[in-house]
Amino acid sequence: MLFLTGWRQSLRGQTPRSVSRLYSSSASAAASQGKSRFVPQDGTYPRDFKVSGIHCGVKKNGKPDLSVVVSDSACNGAAVFTKNVFQAAPVTVSRQAVQDRGGRGIRGIVTSSGCANAVTGAGGMEDARSMAQTLDAQLEDTKNDELLRSLVMSTGVIGQRLPIDKILSGIPKAYKARSDTHEAWLDCAKAFCTTDTFPKLLSRTIDLPDRPGYRIAGITKGAGMIHPNMATLLGFIATDAPVSPDAIRSILKHAVDRSFNAISVDGDMSTNDTIALLANGSAGGPEITESSDGFVPLRDAVTAFAIQLAQLVVRDGEGATKFVTVRVRDARSFADAKQVASTIATSALVKTALYGQDANWGRILCATGYAGVPVEPFRTNVSFVPTDGSPTLALLVNGEPESVDEARASEILAMEDLELEVSLGTGGGHSASYWTCDFSHEYVTINSDYRS
Amino acid sequence: MLFLTGWRQSLRGQTPRSVSRLYSSSASAAASQGKSRFVPQDGTYPRDFKVSGIHCGVKKNGKPDLSVVVSDSACNGAAVFTKNVFQAAPVTVSRQAVQDRGGRGIRGIVTSSGCANAVTGAGGMEDARSMAQTLDAQLEDTKNDELLRSLVMSTGVIGQRLPIDKILSGIPKAYKARSDTHEAWLDCAKAFCTTDTFPKLLSRTIDLPDRPGYRIAGITKGAGMIHPNMATLLGFIATDAPVSPDAIRSILKHAVDRSFNAISVDGDMSTNDTIALLANGSAGGPEITESSDGFVPLRDAVTAFAIQLAQLVVRDGEGATKFVTVRVRDARSFADAKQVASTIATSALVKTALYGQDANWGRILCATGYAGVPVEPFRTNVSFVPTDGSPTLALLVNGEPESVDEARASEILAMEDLELEVSLGTGGGHSASYWTCDFSHEYVTINSDYRS
């Protein structure tokens, strides 16, 4: 679970700990090739944000391992972080930076991949702070500012110190290389990757009812297991809309609760998870606050965008062959609906059944029954919903098993994308979605044989 | 999680959903053969309990599928049940029976395997009640008793009605076949099995400080996945000690919280889980109540016995190649310690690392960090503890990674039995243990390919 820095730490739900690696089997290689369709060929990026991704020497394979994201002008911003007790140094430094600044005056983010700077003690804290200070030093107007203007993120192996000299000497190079082109954004996304099979980048234009043309872009990563390892989920979203610090925090909480906190690959929560939202206002217009007419439309647009971004992490889950939406309806609250969805989405029995394309509705019902929220057993419904627009297949109707058409079930389960729908029958009417992948032999291989 | 019937429903923790099947691979077959060492060659059983296990026709393979456990005299008793919202009919009937009787006057248990009688509606309720009534009808002194004197348990496929005629005509045969021999107890244990690789039976003599020679015996099962499936954990413990109903409930709660509610195969909770404790007092002596001197010694002896019985379920976990004790020390409470132990024991990343014999202490630390209980990161210790008496291997000391001797780590991880020890450094001093198995390719095969 990610939670909001400083003021608001009330996010609830399961943590996304999402991971990916280059697969060894031919079937997986084919699947991974097919994922290039999720990499955009171009984009329209928020004004006055310049980014880069370079190789500075953390990764041994020469791939991009250092990125900067810089706004020409000061941003309002917020960030959510892992709730893991063992928080990596960059998490501690970035949380403090956002808090000290009251969510104002943030200029950029520096990210390194290949080493997570986690469980590294006081030296690791100094390394993380130096990274932010070094990016700050590139910004002319912050020379005499005591407070950090840059956030810092790292991902990769834990329990090892960063090769900090390489990183600190790389930051000015990355700063000079910054640009607002699509290529620069793609390089930046590549520098977030550890063992992702594709870079995760999205951009959109957001048209609010009273003002068209705000732009939004985001980058995230699937996390890889690197000995002695922990997965890490990093990401940021940048927009040129003008948004107040309070509104940004509120929007980010709402969006992450429904996106990055509603995905699962295997249910483990990392030490480094961080998602930031920066708004520099370069598109002009009056500042959007929580009481503005534009607030709810902007919040919902950012949420929809964050959901698409987070779904890319599930697409690249370790060993994943399926992308599965778990939709829970008719709960007494959003939190209840999400709790059930999360329980189904993280059940090893549900996930192995999806891998085997087995119509095991009993496992879905079982997970629903132990989620710990109110359910009406004799008004519960379970269905498979195909994503090609063909009819839904009911499996359990008002608590009574249907006589299932196995051929039809097999058709739906053979699809790469599908949806499990559970209605709890409480009369409460609340819904939630969760996105997950299946649990394959390849997952066990990736996570057991890494060092052999 | 199992919880206590009627009066006391406050048990907390993760549910054991424990499963086993005959393995297809040669490596697994060898492992499974080795498990015959867990089947006792003889035993000393509690006085005046008579048991049997016969084949009545639920299972197609001719193996025992119906058992009775009968005491010659009335027992005091208690039972704990699954907390799953979707409770099977036998759970509802047995819970009501114990509740109606106030934990007194129970005579026996009838158990069928091969069909769980879960999600079977009103007809299933009638079937479960008929099973108990049919065993009751064999007992001369209960002819005119309105309340059930027998408990009922079932395990196997869900969403299907029992072949109730075969079962009801089998019960008098099973009753006639009852005996107090070791062979009868072993047959009874076999009739609890679904796809277990070995029957799970234990017996002991309990010597209390002021009175030697009470006897105790227990049977449980590993649960198998049978389409459309759910795993089921069933078990009972019988003793000839004289124990009051209040003391029995208290002892069973204490024991199950530290045994059947402290094991995990894959963290899913079934619809049928039931553990009963019956005491007929045939060994004589004054009734043991919660204020008796013998209460705590008896409680601790039953708990130790229940732990040994529950561990057999983990030994027979689906695809399991390792038996792992997770011991968490220095928590602020038993509940906190158990929460951390449970989080580590159910982490897919920890379990796959154990399968791969990878010294991934980072995954153990990570799970510790997201368990949601107080931890002192800079006073946390993580160690591998070998079970052969050789020295412990420290991995993390006061939050600082040790320089790990990989050869020594490999030695310990190659053992079939090992222990992970985590000290939370809170100064609270409370401990808890949890037992788990590794997560193997075979687990995925068993749970994904069942119908293919």
Coordinates of C-alpha atoms in Angstrom, one line a residue, chain B:
Chain B
M1 CA -9.3 -19.0 10.5
L2 CA -11.3 -21.3 12.7
F3 CA -13.4 -19.8 15.4
L4 CA -15.2 -21.1 18.4
T5 CA -18.8 -22.0 18.4
G6 CA -21.4 -20.0 20.1
W7 CA -20.1 -18.4 23.2
R8 CA -16.6 -17.5 22.1
Q9 CA -15.9 -16.3 18.6
S10 CA -12.9 -14.1 19.2
L11 CA -10.1 -16.1 17.7
R12 CA -7.9 -14.0 15.4
G13 CA -5.3 -14.8 12.8
Q14 CA -4.8 -16.4 9.4
T15 CA -6.7 -19.4 8.3
P16 CA -5.1 -22.6 7.6
R17 CA -6.3 -23.9 4.3
S18 CA -4.2 -26.8 3.8
V19 CA -4.1 -29.1 0.9
S20 CA -2.5 -32.2 -0.5
R21 CA -2.6 -34.5 -3.5
L22 CA -0.8 -37.4 -4.9
Y23 CA 2.0 -36.0 -6.9
S24 CA 2.7 -36.9 -10.5
S25 CA 6.4 -36.1 -10.6
S26 CA 9.0 -38.7 -9.5
A27 CA 10.7 -36.2 -7.1
S28 CA 7.4 -35.6 -5.4
A29 CA 6.5 -39.3 -5.3
A30 CA 9.8 -39.9 -3.5
A31 CA 9.1 -37.1 -1.1
S32 CA 5.6 -38.5 -0.5
Q33 CA 7.0 -42.0 0.2
G34 CA 9.2 -40.5 2.8
K35 CA 6.2 -39.2 4.6
S36 CA 5.1 -42.7 5.7
R37 CA 7.5 -42.0 8.7
F38 CA 4.7 -39.7 10.0
V39 CA 2.2 -42.6 10.3
P40 CA 2.3 -44.2 13.7
Q41 CA 2.7 -48.0 13.9
D42 CA 0.7 -48.2 17.1
G43 CA -0.9 -46.0 19.8
T44 CA -2.5 -45.8 23.2
Y45 CA -6.0 -44.4 22.8
P46 CA -8.4 -42.6 25.2
R47 CA -10.6 -45.0 27.1
D48 CA -14.1 -45.8 25.9
F49 CA -13.8 -44.1 22.5
K50 CA -14.5 -46.4 19.6
V51 CA -13.9 -45.5 16.0
S52 CA -14.1 -46.8 12.5
G53 CA -13.5 -45.9 8.9
I54 CA -15.2 -47.7 6.0
H55 CA -16.0 -47.3 2.4
C56 CA -19.7 -46.5 1.7
G57 CA -19.5 -45.3 -1.9
V58 CA -18.8 -41.5 -1.9
K59 CA -15.3 -42.0 -3.3
K60 CA -15.1 -43.7 -6.6
N61 CA -11.7 -45.4 -5.8
G62 CA -13.0 -47.7 -3.0
K63 CA -11.0 -46.0 -0.3
P64 CA -12.5 -45.2 3.2
D65 CA -14.9 -42.3 2.9
L66 CA -17.1 -42.6 6.1
S67 CA -16.0 -42.7 9.7
V68 CA -17.6 -42.6 13.1
V69 CA -16.1 -41.7 16.4
V70 CA -18.3 -42.7 19.4
S71 CA -17.8 -42.4 23.1
D72 CA -19.4 -45.1 25.3
S73 CA -20.5 -42.3 27.6
A74 CA -21.5 -38.6 27.2
C75 CA -18.7 -36.2 26.5
N76 CA -18.2 -32.5 27.2
G77 CA -17.1 -30.9 24.0
A78 CA -16.4 -27.8 21.9
A79 CA -15.7 -27.1 18.3
V80 CA -14.1 -24.3 16.2
F81 CA -15.3 -23.6 12.7
T82 CA -14.3 -21.7 9.6
K83 CA -15.0 -17.9 9.5
N84 CA -15.8 -18.1 5.8
V85 CA -19.2 -16.4 5.1
F86 CA -20.1 -19.3 2.9
Q87 CA -20.2 -22.1 5.5
A88 CA -21.0 -25.6 4.5
A89 CA -24.1 -27.3 5.9
P90 CA -22.2 -29.6 8.3
V91 CA -20.6 -26.5 9.8
T92 CA -24.0 -25.0 10.5
V93 CA -25.4 -28.2 11.9
S94 CA -22.5 -29.0 14.1
R95 CA -22.2 -25.5 15.5
Q96 CA -25.9 -25.5 16.4
A97 CA -25.6 -29.0 18.0
V98 CA -22.7 -27.9 20.3
Q99 CA -24.5 -24.6 21.1
D100 CA -27.9 -26.2 21.8
R101 CA -26.3 -28.7 24.2
G102 CA -24.2 -26.1 26.0
G103 CA -21.1 -28.3 25.3
R104 CA -22.5 -31.3 27.2
G105 CA -23.9 -34.7 26.3
I106 CA -22.1 -35.2 23.0
R107 CA -21.6 -38.8 21.9
G108 CA -19.8 -38.8 18.6
I109 CA -18.8 -37.5 15.2
V110 CA -19.7 -38.8 11.8
T111 CA -17.4 -37.7 8.9
S112 CA -17.7 -38.2 5.2
S113 CA -15.0 -37.5 2.6
G114 CA -15.3 -37.0 -1.1
C115 CA -18.1 -34.3 -1.1
A116 CA -18.0 -31.2 1.1
N117 CA -21.8 -30.6 1.2
A118 CA -21.0 -26.9 0.7
V119 CA -23.2 -24.4 -1.3
T120 CA -25.9 -27.0 -1.4
G121 CA -28.8 -25.0 0.0
A122 CA -31.7 -26.3 2.1
G123 CA -31.2 -29.9 0.8
G124 CA -27.6 -29.9 1.9
M125 CA -28.7 -28.8 5.4
E126 CA -31.2 -31.7 5.6
D127 CA -28.5 -34.1 4.5
A128 CA -26.0 -32.9 7.2
R129 CA -28.7 -33.2 9.8
S130 CA -29.7 -36.7 8.7
M131 CA -26.2 -37.9 9.0
A132 CA -26.0 -36.7 12.7
Q133 CA -29.5 -38.1 13.4
T134 CA -28.6 -41.5 11.8
L135 CA -25.6 -41.9 14.1
D136 CA -27.7 -40.7 17.0
A137 CA -30.2 -43.4 16.2
Q138 CA -27.5 -46.0 16.9
L139 CA -27.1 -44.8 20.4
E140 CA -29.6 -46.5 22.7
D141 CA -29.8 -43.8 25.3
T142 CA -30.6 -41.0 22.8
K143 CA -33.7 -42.5 21.3
N144 CA -35.9 -39.8 22.8
D145 CA -33.5 -36.9 22.7
E146 CA -34.6 -33.9 20.6
L147 CA -31.1 -32.4 20.4
L148 CA -28.4 -33.9 18.3
R149 CA -25.7 -35.9 20.2
S150 CA -23.5 -36.3 17.2
L151 CA -21.4 -33.7 15.2
V152 CA -21.0 -34.0 11.5
M153 CA -18.2 -33.1 9.2
S154 CA -17.7 -33.4 5.4
T155 CA -14.9 -32.7 3.0
G156 CA -14.5 -32.8 -0.8
V157 CA -16.1 -31.3 -3.8
I158 CA -18.4 -28.3 -3.3
G159 CA -21.6 -27.3 -5.1
Q160 CA -22.7 -31.0 -5.3
R161 CA -25.2 -32.8 -3.1
L162 CA -24.0 -35.8 -1.1
P163 CA -24.9 -39.3 -2.2
I164 CA -26.9 -39.3 1.0
D165 CA -28.5 -42.7 0.7
K166 CA -25.1 -44.4 0.5
I167 CA -24.0 -42.4 3.5
L168 CA -27.1 -43.0 5.6
S169 CA -27.0 -46.8 5.0
G170 CA -23.3 -46.7 5.7
I171 CA -23.5 -45.2 9.1
P172 CA -25.0 -48.2 10.9
K173 CA -22.2 -50.3 9.3
A174 CA -19.6 -47.9 10.4
Y175 CA -21.1 -47.9 13.9
K176 CA -21.0 -51.7 14.1
A177 CA -17.4 -51.7 12.9
R178 CA -16.2 -49.4 15.6
S179 CA -13.3 -50.5 17.8
D180 CA -10.6 -49.1 20.1
T181 CA -7.7 -50.8 18.2
H182 CA -4.9 -49.0 16.5
E183 CA -6.1 -50.4 13.2
A184 CA -9.6 -48.9 13.8
W185 CA -8.1 -45.5 14.5
L186 CA -5.9 -45.7 11.4
D187 CA -8.9 -46.6 9.3
C188 CA -10.8 -43.7 10.8
A189 CA -7.9 -41.4 9.8
K190 CA -7.9 -42.8 6.3
A191 CA -11.6 -42.0 6.0
F192 CA -10.8 -38.3 6.7
C193 CA -8.4 -38.2 3.7
T194 CA -9.3 -36.8 0.4
T195 CA -6.1 -36.5 -1.6
D196 CA -3.8 -36.6 1.4
T197 CA -0.6 -38.6 0.8
F198 CA -0.7 -40.1 4.3
P199 CA -3.3 -40.5 7.1
K200 CA -2.9 -38.0 10.0
L201 CA -3.2 -39.7 13.4
L202 CA -1.5 -39.1 16.7
S203 CA -2.0 -40.4 20.3
R204 CA -0.2 -39.6 23.5
T205 CA -0.4 -40.0 27.3
I206 CA -0.7 -36.8 29.2
D207 CA 0.7 -36.8 32.8
L208 CA -0.6 -33.9 34.8
P209 CA 1.4 -32.9 37.9
D210 CA -1.3 -34.3 40.3
R211 CA -2.5 -37.2 38.1
P212 CA -0.7 -39.3 35.5
G213 CA -2.2 -41.2 32.6
Y214 CA -4.8 -39.3 30.8
R215 CA -4.9 -40.2 27.2
I216 CA -5.4 -38.1 24.1
A217 CA -5.7 -38.9 20.4
G218 CA -6.4 -36.9 17.3
I219 CA -7.1 -37.1 13.6
T220 CA -6.8 -34.4 11.0
K221 CA -6.5 -34.2 7.2
G222 CA -4.6 -32.2 4.7
A223 CA -7.1 -30.8 2.2
G224 CA -7.3 -31.6 -1.4
M225 CA -8.5 -29.4 -4.3
I226 CA -11.4 -31.1 -6.0
H227 CA -13.2 -29.2 -8.7
P228 CA -15.1 -26.9 -8.4
N229 CA -13.4 -27.3 -5.1
M230 CA -12.4 -25.8 -1.9
A231 CA -9.9 -27.1 0.5
T232 CA -11.1 -28.3 3.9
L233 CA -9.4 -28.7 7.1
L234 CA -11.1 -31.2 9.4
G235 CA -10.0 -32.7 12.7
F236 CA -10.9 -33.8 16.2
I237 CA -9.1 -34.5 19.4
A238 CA -10.5 -36.9 22.0
T239 CA -9.4 -37.4 25.6
D240 CA -10.5 -39.4 28.5
A241 CA -9.7 -36.6 31.0
P242 CA -12.7 -35.2 32.8
V243 CA -13.1 -31.5 31.7
S244 CA -15.9 -29.0 32.2
P245 CA -17.5 -27.5 29.1
D246 CA -16.1 -24.0 30.0
A247 CA -12.6 -25.5 30.4
I248 CA -12.9 -27.4 27.1
R249 CA -13.8 -24.2 25.2
S250 CA -11.0 -22.3 26.7
I251 CA -8.5 -25.1 26.1
L252 CA -9.6 -25.6 22.5
K253 CA -9.4 -21.8 21.7
H254 CA -5.9 -21.6 23.2
A255 CA -4.8 -24.7 21.4
V256 CA -6.2 -24.0 18.0
D257 CA -4.9 -20.4 18.0
R258 CA -1.4 -21.8 18.4
S259 CA -1.8 -24.8 16.1
F260 CA -4.5 -25.1 13.4
N261 CA -4.8 -21.3 13.2
A262 CA -1.0 -21.0 12.9
I263 CA -0.4 -23.1 9.8
S264 CA -0.5 -22.1 6.2
V265 CA -0.2 -23.8 2.9
D266 CA -1.5 -21.0 0.6
G267 CA -3.5 -18.7 2.8
D268 CA -7.0 -19.5 1.5
M269 CA -9.8 -20.3 4.0
S270 CA -12.3 -23.0 3.3
T271 CA -16.0 -23.3 3.8
N272 CA -15.8 -26.5 5.9
D273 CA -13.0 -26.1 8.4
T274 CA -13.9 -27.7 11.7
I275 CA -11.9 -28.9 14.7
A276 CA -13.7 -30.5 17.7
L277 CA -12.4 -31.5 21.2
L278 CA -14.3 -34.2 23.1
A279 CA -13.6 -35.3 26.7
N280 CA -15.5 -38.3 28.1
G281 CA -13.9 -38.4 31.6
S282 CA -13.4 -42.2 31.4
A283 CA -10.0 -42.0 33.1
G284 CA -11.7 -40.9 36.2
G285 CA -10.8 -38.2 38.7
P286 CA -12.4 -34.8 39.6
E287 CA -13.6 -32.6 36.7
I288 CA -11.0 -30.1 35.6
T289 CA -12.4 -26.6 35.5
E290 CA -10.7 -23.3 34.6
S291 CA -9.8 -22.8 38.3
S292 CA -8.4 -26.3 38.8
D293 CA -4.7 -26.7 39.4
G294 CA -4.6 -29.1 36.5
F295 CA -6.1 -26.6 34.0
V296 CA -3.0 -24.9 32.8
P297 CA -1.0 -28.1 32.5
L298 CA -3.8 -29.8 30.6
R299 CA -4.3 -26.8 28.3
D300 CA -0.6 -26.7 27.5
A301 CA -0.5 -30.4 26.9
V302 CA -3.5 -30.3 24.6
T303 CA -1.9 -27.3 22.8
A304 CA 1.4 -29.1 22.3
F305 CA -0.5 -32.1 21.0
A306 CA -2.6 -29.9 18.6
I307 CA 0.5 -28.3 17.3
Q308 CA 2.0 -31.7 16.4
L309 CA -1.3 -32.7 14.7
A310 CA -1.5 -29.4 12.8
Q311 CA 2.1 -29.7 11.6
L312 CA 1.2 -33.0 9.8
V313 CA -1.1 -30.9 7.6
V314 CA 1.8 -28.6 6.6
R315 CA 4.0 -31.7 6.0
D316 CA 1.5 -32.8 3.4
G317 CA 1.0 -29.4 1.8
E318 CA 0.4 -29.3 -2.0
G319 CA 3.7 -29.6 -3.8
A320 CA 5.6 -28.9 -0.5
T321 CA 9.2 -29.9 -0.4
K322 CA 10.1 -28.1 2.9
F323 CA 8.6 -27.8 6.4
V324 CA 9.4 -24.3 7.7
T325 CA 8.8 -22.9 11.2
V326 CA 8.5 -19.1 11.3
R327 CA 9.3 -17.9 14.8
V328 CA 8.8 -14.2 15.7
R329 CA 10.2 -12.9 18.9
D330 CA 10.1 -9.7 21.0
A331 CA 6.7 -8.4 19.8
R332 CA 4.5 -6.3 21.9
S333 CA 1.9 -9.0 22.1
F334 CA 1.2 -12.6 21.0
A335 CA -1.2 -11.3 18.5
D336 CA 1.4 -9.0 17.0
A337 CA 4.0 -11.7 16.9
K338 CA 1.5 -14.0 15.2
Q339 CA 0.5 -11.4 12.7
V340 CA 4.1 -11.0 11.6
A341 CA 4.7 -14.7 11.5
S342 CA 1.6 -15.2 9.5
T343 CA 2.6 -12.5 7.0
I344 CA 6.0 -14.1 6.5
A345 CA 4.6 -17.6 6.3
T346 CA 2.1 -16.7 3.6
S347 CA 4.3 -14.4 1.4
A348 CA 4.6 -15.9 -2.1
L349 CA 8.0 -14.3 -2.4
V350 CA 9.3 -15.9 0.9
K351 CA 7.8 -19.3 -0.1
T352 CA 9.2 -19.3 -3.6
A353 CA 12.7 -18.3 -2.2
L354 CA 12.4 -21.3 0.2
Y355 CA 11.6 -23.5 -2.7
G356 CA 14.6 -22.2 -4.6
Q357 CA 16.8 -22.4 -1.5
D358 CA 17.7 -18.8 -1.9
A359 CA 18.9 -16.8 1.1
N360 CA 16.5 -14.0 0.4
W361 CA 16.4 -12.4 3.8
G362 CA 15.2 -9.2 2.1
R363 CA 11.9 -10.9 1.4
I364 CA 11.5 -11.9 5.0
L365 CA 12.3 -8.4 6.2
C366 CA 9.9 -6.9 3.6
A367 CA 7.0 -9.1 4.8
T368 CA 7.9 -8.2 8.4
G369 CA 7.7 -4.5 7.4
Y370 CA 4.2 -4.7 5.9
A371 CA 2.6 -6.9 8.5
G372 CA 1.1 -3.8 10.1
V373 CA 2.3 -4.2 13.7
P374 CA 4.9 -2.2 15.7
V375 CA 8.5 -3.1 14.7
E376 CA 11.7 -1.3 15.6
P377 CA 13.6 -1.2 12.3
F378 CA 17.0 -0.5 13.9
R379 CA 16.6 -3.3 16.4
T380 CA 15.3 -6.0 14.1
N381 CA 17.1 -9.3 13.7
V382 CA 16.6 -12.0 11.1
S383 CA 18.3 -15.5 11.3
F384 CA 18.1 -18.9 9.7
V385 CA 18.0 -21.6 12.4
P386 CA 19.0 -25.1 11.3
T387 CA 17.1 -28.0 12.9
D388 CA 20.2 -30.2 13.3
G389 CA 21.5 -28.3 16.3
S390 CA 24.2 -26.6 14.4
P391 CA 24.7 -22.8 14.9
T392 CA 22.2 -20.2 13.9
L393 CA 23.1 -18.0 10.8
A394 CA 22.4 -14.3 11.5
L395 CA 21.3 -12.4 8.3
L396 CA 20.3 -9.0 9.7
V397 CA 21.5 -7.7 13.1
N398 CA 19.9 -4.6 14.6
G399 CA 18.7 -3.6 11.2
E400 CA 22.1 -3.9 9.5
P401 CA 22.7 -6.6 6.9
E402 CA 25.4 -9.1 7.9
S403 CA 28.0 -10.3 5.4
V404 CA 26.3 -13.7 4.8
D405 CA 28.3 -16.9 4.5
E406 CA 26.6 -18.2 1.4
A407 CA 27.9 -21.7 1.8
R408 CA 26.5 -21.9 5.3
A409 CA 23.2 -20.4 4.1
S410 CA 23.0 -23.1 1.4
E411 CA 23.7 -25.9 3.9
I412 CA 20.7 -24.7 6.1
L413 CA 18.4 -24.1 3.1
A414 CA 19.1 -27.5 1.7
M415 CA 17.5 -29.1 4.9
E416 CA 13.9 -30.4 4.6
D417 CA 13.1 -28.8 8.0
L418 CA 14.3 -25.3 9.0
E419 CA 13.3 -22.3 11.0
L420 CA 13.2 -18.6 10.2
E421 CA 13.6 -16.4 13.2
V422 CA 12.7 -12.7 13.4
S423 CA 13.1 -10.6 16.4
L424 CA 11.1 -7.3 16.2
G425 CA 13.2 -5.5 18.8
T426 CA 10.2 -3.8 20.5
G427 CA 11.2 -4.8 24.0
G428 CA 7.8 -6.4 24.4
G429 CA 9.1 -9.9 24.7
H430 CA 6.1 -11.8 23.2
S431 CA 6.6 -14.6 20.7
A432 CA 4.6 -16.7 18.3
S433 CA 5.3 -19.6 15.8
Y434 CA 3.7 -20.3 12.5
W435 CA 4.3 -23.3 10.3
T436 CA 4.4 -23.2 6.5
C437 CA 5.7 -25.0 3.5
D438 CA 7.4 -23.8 0.3
F439 CA 5.7 -22.7 -2.9
S440 CA 6.7 -25.0 -5.8
H441 CA 6.2 -25.6 -9.5
E442 CA 4.2 -28.6 -8.4
Y443 CA 1.8 -26.3 -6.4
V444 CA 1.0 -24.4 -9.6
T445 CA 0.6 -27.7 -11.6
I446 CA -1.7 -29.1 -9.0
N447 CA -3.9 -26.0 -8.8
S448 CA -3.9 -25.0 -12.4
D449 CA -4.0 -28.2 -14.4
Y450 CA -6.5 -30.2 -12.3
R451 CA -9.2 -30.5 -15.0
S452 CA -6.9 -30.5 -18.1

